[in-house]
mmCIF file with all atom_site columns, C-alpha atoms in Angstrom:
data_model
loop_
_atom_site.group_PDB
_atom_site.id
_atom_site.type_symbol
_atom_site.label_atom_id
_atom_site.label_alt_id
_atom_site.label_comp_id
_atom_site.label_asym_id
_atom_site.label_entity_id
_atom_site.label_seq_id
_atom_site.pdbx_PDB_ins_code
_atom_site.Cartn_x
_atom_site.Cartn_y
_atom_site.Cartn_z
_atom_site.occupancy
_atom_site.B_iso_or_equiv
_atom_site.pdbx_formal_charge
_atom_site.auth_seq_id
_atom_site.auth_comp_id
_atom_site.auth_asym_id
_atom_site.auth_atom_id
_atom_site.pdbx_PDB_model_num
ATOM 1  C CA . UNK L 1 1  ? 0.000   0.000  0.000  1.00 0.00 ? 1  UNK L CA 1
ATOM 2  C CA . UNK L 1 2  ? 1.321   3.671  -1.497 1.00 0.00 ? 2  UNK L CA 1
ATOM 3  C CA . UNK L 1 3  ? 2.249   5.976  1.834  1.00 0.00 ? 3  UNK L CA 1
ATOM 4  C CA . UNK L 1 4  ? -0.785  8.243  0.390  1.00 0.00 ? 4  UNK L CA 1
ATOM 5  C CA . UNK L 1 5  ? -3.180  5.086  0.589  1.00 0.00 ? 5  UNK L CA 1
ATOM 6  C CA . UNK L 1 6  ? -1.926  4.220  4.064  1.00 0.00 ? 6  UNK L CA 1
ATOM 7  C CA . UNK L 1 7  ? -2.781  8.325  5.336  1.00 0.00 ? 7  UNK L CA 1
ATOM 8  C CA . UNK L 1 8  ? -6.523  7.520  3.293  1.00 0.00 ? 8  UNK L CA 1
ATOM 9  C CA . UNK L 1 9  ? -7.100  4.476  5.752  1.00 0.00 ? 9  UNK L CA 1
ATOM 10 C CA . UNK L 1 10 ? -5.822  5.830  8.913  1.00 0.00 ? 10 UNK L CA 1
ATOM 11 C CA . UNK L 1 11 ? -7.919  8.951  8.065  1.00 0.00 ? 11 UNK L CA 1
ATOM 12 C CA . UNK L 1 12 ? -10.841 6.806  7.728  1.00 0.00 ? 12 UNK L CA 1
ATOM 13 C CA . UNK L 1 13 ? -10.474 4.766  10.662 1.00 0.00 ? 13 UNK L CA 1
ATOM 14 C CA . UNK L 1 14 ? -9.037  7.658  13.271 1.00 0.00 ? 14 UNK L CA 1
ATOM 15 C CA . UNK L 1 15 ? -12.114 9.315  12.122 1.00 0.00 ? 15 UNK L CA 1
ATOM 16 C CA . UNK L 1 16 ? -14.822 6.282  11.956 1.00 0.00 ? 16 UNK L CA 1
ATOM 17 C CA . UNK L 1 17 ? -15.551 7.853  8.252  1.00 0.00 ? 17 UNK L CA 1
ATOM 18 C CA . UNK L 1 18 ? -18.160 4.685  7.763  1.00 0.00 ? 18 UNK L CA 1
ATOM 19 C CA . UNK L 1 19 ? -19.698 5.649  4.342  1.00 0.00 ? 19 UNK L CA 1
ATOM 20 C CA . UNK L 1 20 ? -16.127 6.775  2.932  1.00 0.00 ? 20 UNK L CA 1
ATOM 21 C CA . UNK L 1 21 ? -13.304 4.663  1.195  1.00 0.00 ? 21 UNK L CA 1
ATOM 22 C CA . UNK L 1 22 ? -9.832  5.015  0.014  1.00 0.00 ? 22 UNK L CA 1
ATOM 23 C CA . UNK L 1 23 ? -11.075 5.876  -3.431 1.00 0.00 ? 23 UNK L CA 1
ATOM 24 C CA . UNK L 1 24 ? -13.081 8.537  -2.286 1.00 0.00 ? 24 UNK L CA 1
ATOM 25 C CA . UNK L 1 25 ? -10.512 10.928 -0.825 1.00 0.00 ? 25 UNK L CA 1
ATOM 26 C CA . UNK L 1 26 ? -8.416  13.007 -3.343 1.00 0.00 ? 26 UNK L CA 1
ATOM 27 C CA . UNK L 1 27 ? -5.167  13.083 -2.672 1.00 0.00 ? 27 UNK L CA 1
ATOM 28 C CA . UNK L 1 28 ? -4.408  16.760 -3.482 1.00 0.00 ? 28 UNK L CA 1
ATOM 29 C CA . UNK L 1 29 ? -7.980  17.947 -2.115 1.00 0.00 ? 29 UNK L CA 1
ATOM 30 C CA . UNK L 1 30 ? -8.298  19.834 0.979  1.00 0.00 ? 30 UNK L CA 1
ATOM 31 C CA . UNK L 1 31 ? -9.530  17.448 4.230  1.00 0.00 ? 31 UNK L CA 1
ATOM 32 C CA . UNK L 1 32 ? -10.626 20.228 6.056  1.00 0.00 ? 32 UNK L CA 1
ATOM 33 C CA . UNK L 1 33 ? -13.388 23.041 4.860  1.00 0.00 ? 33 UNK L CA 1
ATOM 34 C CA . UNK L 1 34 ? -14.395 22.516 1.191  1.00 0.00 ? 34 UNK L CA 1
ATOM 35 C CA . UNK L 1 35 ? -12.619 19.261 0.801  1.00 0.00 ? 35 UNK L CA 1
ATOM 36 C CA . UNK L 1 36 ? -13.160 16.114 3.099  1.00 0.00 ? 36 UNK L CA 1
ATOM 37 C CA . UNK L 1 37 ? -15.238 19.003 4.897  1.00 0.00 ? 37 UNK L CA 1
ATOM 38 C CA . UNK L 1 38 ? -12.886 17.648 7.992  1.00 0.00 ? 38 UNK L CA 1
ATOM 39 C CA . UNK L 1 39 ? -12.802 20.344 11.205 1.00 0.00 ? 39 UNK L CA 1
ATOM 40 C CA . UNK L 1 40 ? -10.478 20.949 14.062 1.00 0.00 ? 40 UNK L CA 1
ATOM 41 C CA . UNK L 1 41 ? -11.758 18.341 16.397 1.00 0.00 ? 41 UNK L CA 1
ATOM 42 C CA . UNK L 1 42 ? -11.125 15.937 13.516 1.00 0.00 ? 42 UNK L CA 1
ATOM 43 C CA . UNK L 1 43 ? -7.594  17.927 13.271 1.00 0.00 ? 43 UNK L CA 1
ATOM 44 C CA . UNK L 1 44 ? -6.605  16.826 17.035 1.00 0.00 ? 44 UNK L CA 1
ATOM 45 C CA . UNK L 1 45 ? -7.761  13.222 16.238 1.00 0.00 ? 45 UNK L CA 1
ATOM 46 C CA . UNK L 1 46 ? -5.745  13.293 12.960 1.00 0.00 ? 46 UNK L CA 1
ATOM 47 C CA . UNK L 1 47 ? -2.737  14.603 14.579 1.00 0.00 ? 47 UNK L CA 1
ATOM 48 C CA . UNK L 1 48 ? -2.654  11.953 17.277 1.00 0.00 ? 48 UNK L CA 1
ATOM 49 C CA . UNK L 1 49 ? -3.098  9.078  14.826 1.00 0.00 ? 49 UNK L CA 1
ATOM 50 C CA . UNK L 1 50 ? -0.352  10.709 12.640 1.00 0.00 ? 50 UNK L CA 1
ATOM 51 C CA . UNK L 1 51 ? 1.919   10.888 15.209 1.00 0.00 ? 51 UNK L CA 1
ATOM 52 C CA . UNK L 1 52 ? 0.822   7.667  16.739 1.00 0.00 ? 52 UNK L CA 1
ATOM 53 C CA . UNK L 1 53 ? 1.252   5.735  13.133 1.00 0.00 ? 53 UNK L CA 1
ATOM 54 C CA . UNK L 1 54 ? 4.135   6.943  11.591 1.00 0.00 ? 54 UNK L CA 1
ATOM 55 C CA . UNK L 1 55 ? 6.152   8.171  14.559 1.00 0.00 ? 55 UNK L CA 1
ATOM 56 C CA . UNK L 1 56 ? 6.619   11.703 13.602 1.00 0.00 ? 56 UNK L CA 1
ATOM 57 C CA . UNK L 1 57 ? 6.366   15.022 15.362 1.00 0.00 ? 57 UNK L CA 1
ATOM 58 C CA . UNK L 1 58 ? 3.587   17.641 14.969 1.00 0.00 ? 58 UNK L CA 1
ATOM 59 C CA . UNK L 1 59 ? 3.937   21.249 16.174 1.00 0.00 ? 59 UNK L CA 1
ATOM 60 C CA . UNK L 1 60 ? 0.574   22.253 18.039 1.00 0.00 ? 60 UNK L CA 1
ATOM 61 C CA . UNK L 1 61 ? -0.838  25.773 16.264 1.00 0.00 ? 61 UNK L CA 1
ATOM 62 C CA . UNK L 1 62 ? 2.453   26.525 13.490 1.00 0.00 ? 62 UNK L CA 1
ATOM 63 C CA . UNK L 1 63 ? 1.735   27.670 10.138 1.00 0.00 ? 63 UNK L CA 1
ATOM 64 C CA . UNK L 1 64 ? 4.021   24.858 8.872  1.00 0.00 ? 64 UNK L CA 1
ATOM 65 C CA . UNK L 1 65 ? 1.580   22.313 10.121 1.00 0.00 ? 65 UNK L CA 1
ATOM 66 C CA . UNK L 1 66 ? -1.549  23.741 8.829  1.00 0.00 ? 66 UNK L CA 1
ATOM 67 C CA . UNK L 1 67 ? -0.309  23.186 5.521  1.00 0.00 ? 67 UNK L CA 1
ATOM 68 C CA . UNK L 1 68 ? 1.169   19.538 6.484  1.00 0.00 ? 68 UNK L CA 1
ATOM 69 C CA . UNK L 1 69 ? -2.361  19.311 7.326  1.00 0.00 ? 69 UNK L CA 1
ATOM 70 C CA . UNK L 1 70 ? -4.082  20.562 3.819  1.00 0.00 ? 70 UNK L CA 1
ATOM 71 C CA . UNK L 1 71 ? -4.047  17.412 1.776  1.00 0.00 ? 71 UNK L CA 1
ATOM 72 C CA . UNK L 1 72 ? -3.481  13.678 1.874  1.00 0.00 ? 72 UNK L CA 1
ATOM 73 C CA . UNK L 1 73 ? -0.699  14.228 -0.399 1.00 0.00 ? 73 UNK L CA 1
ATOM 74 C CA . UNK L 1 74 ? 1.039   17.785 2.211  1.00 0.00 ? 74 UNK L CA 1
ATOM 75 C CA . UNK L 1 75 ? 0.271   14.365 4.722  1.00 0.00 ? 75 UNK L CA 1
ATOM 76 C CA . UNK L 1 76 ? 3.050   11.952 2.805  1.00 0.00 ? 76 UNK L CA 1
ATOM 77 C CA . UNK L 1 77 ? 5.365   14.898 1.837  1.00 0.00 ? 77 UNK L CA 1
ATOM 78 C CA . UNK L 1 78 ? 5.725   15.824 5.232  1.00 0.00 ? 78 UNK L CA 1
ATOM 79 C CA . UNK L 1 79 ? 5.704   11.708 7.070  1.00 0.00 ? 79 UNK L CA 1
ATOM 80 C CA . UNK L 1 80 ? 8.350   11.011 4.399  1.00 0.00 ? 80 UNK L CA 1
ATOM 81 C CA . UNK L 1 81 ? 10.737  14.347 5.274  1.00 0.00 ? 81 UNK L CA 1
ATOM 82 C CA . UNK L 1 82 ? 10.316  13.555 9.071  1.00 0.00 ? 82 UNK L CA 1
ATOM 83 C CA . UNK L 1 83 ? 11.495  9.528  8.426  1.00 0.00 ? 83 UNK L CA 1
ATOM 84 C CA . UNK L 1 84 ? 14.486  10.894 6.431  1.00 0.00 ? 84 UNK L CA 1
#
């Protein structure tokens, strides 16, 4: 499973997203707002299972992680820097 694929599923599961599959999430579309249409309690969720899954850290409230937070695809770019 592609690193993007694995960020779908966690997002699915962190969130109990029942209706929604892997398919359904673009990559490069925003989660929160217009996009997924996820908000910040979602956000806090997301972060923990994040950090939880791929062992990386997550700066509470920076501009930097708002946009690690914008897309499924800002998700990999940034899990894949922090394993470097």
């Amino acid at each position: 499973m592609s690193l993007e694929n694995e960020i779908k599923q966690l997002i699915i599961d962190s969130l109990d997203l029942e209706d929604v599959n892997i398919d359904d999430i673009n990559a490069n579309a925003p989660l929160f707002g217009e996009g997924l249409g996820l908000d910040s309690i979602d956000a806090l969720e997301l972060g923990l299972a994040i950090k939880k899954q791929f062992d990386v850290k997550i700066e509470a409230n920076s501009e930097a992680t708002k946009l690690h937070f914008y897309s499924v695809a800002s998700l990999a770019s940034f899990v894949k820097s922090q394993r470097a």
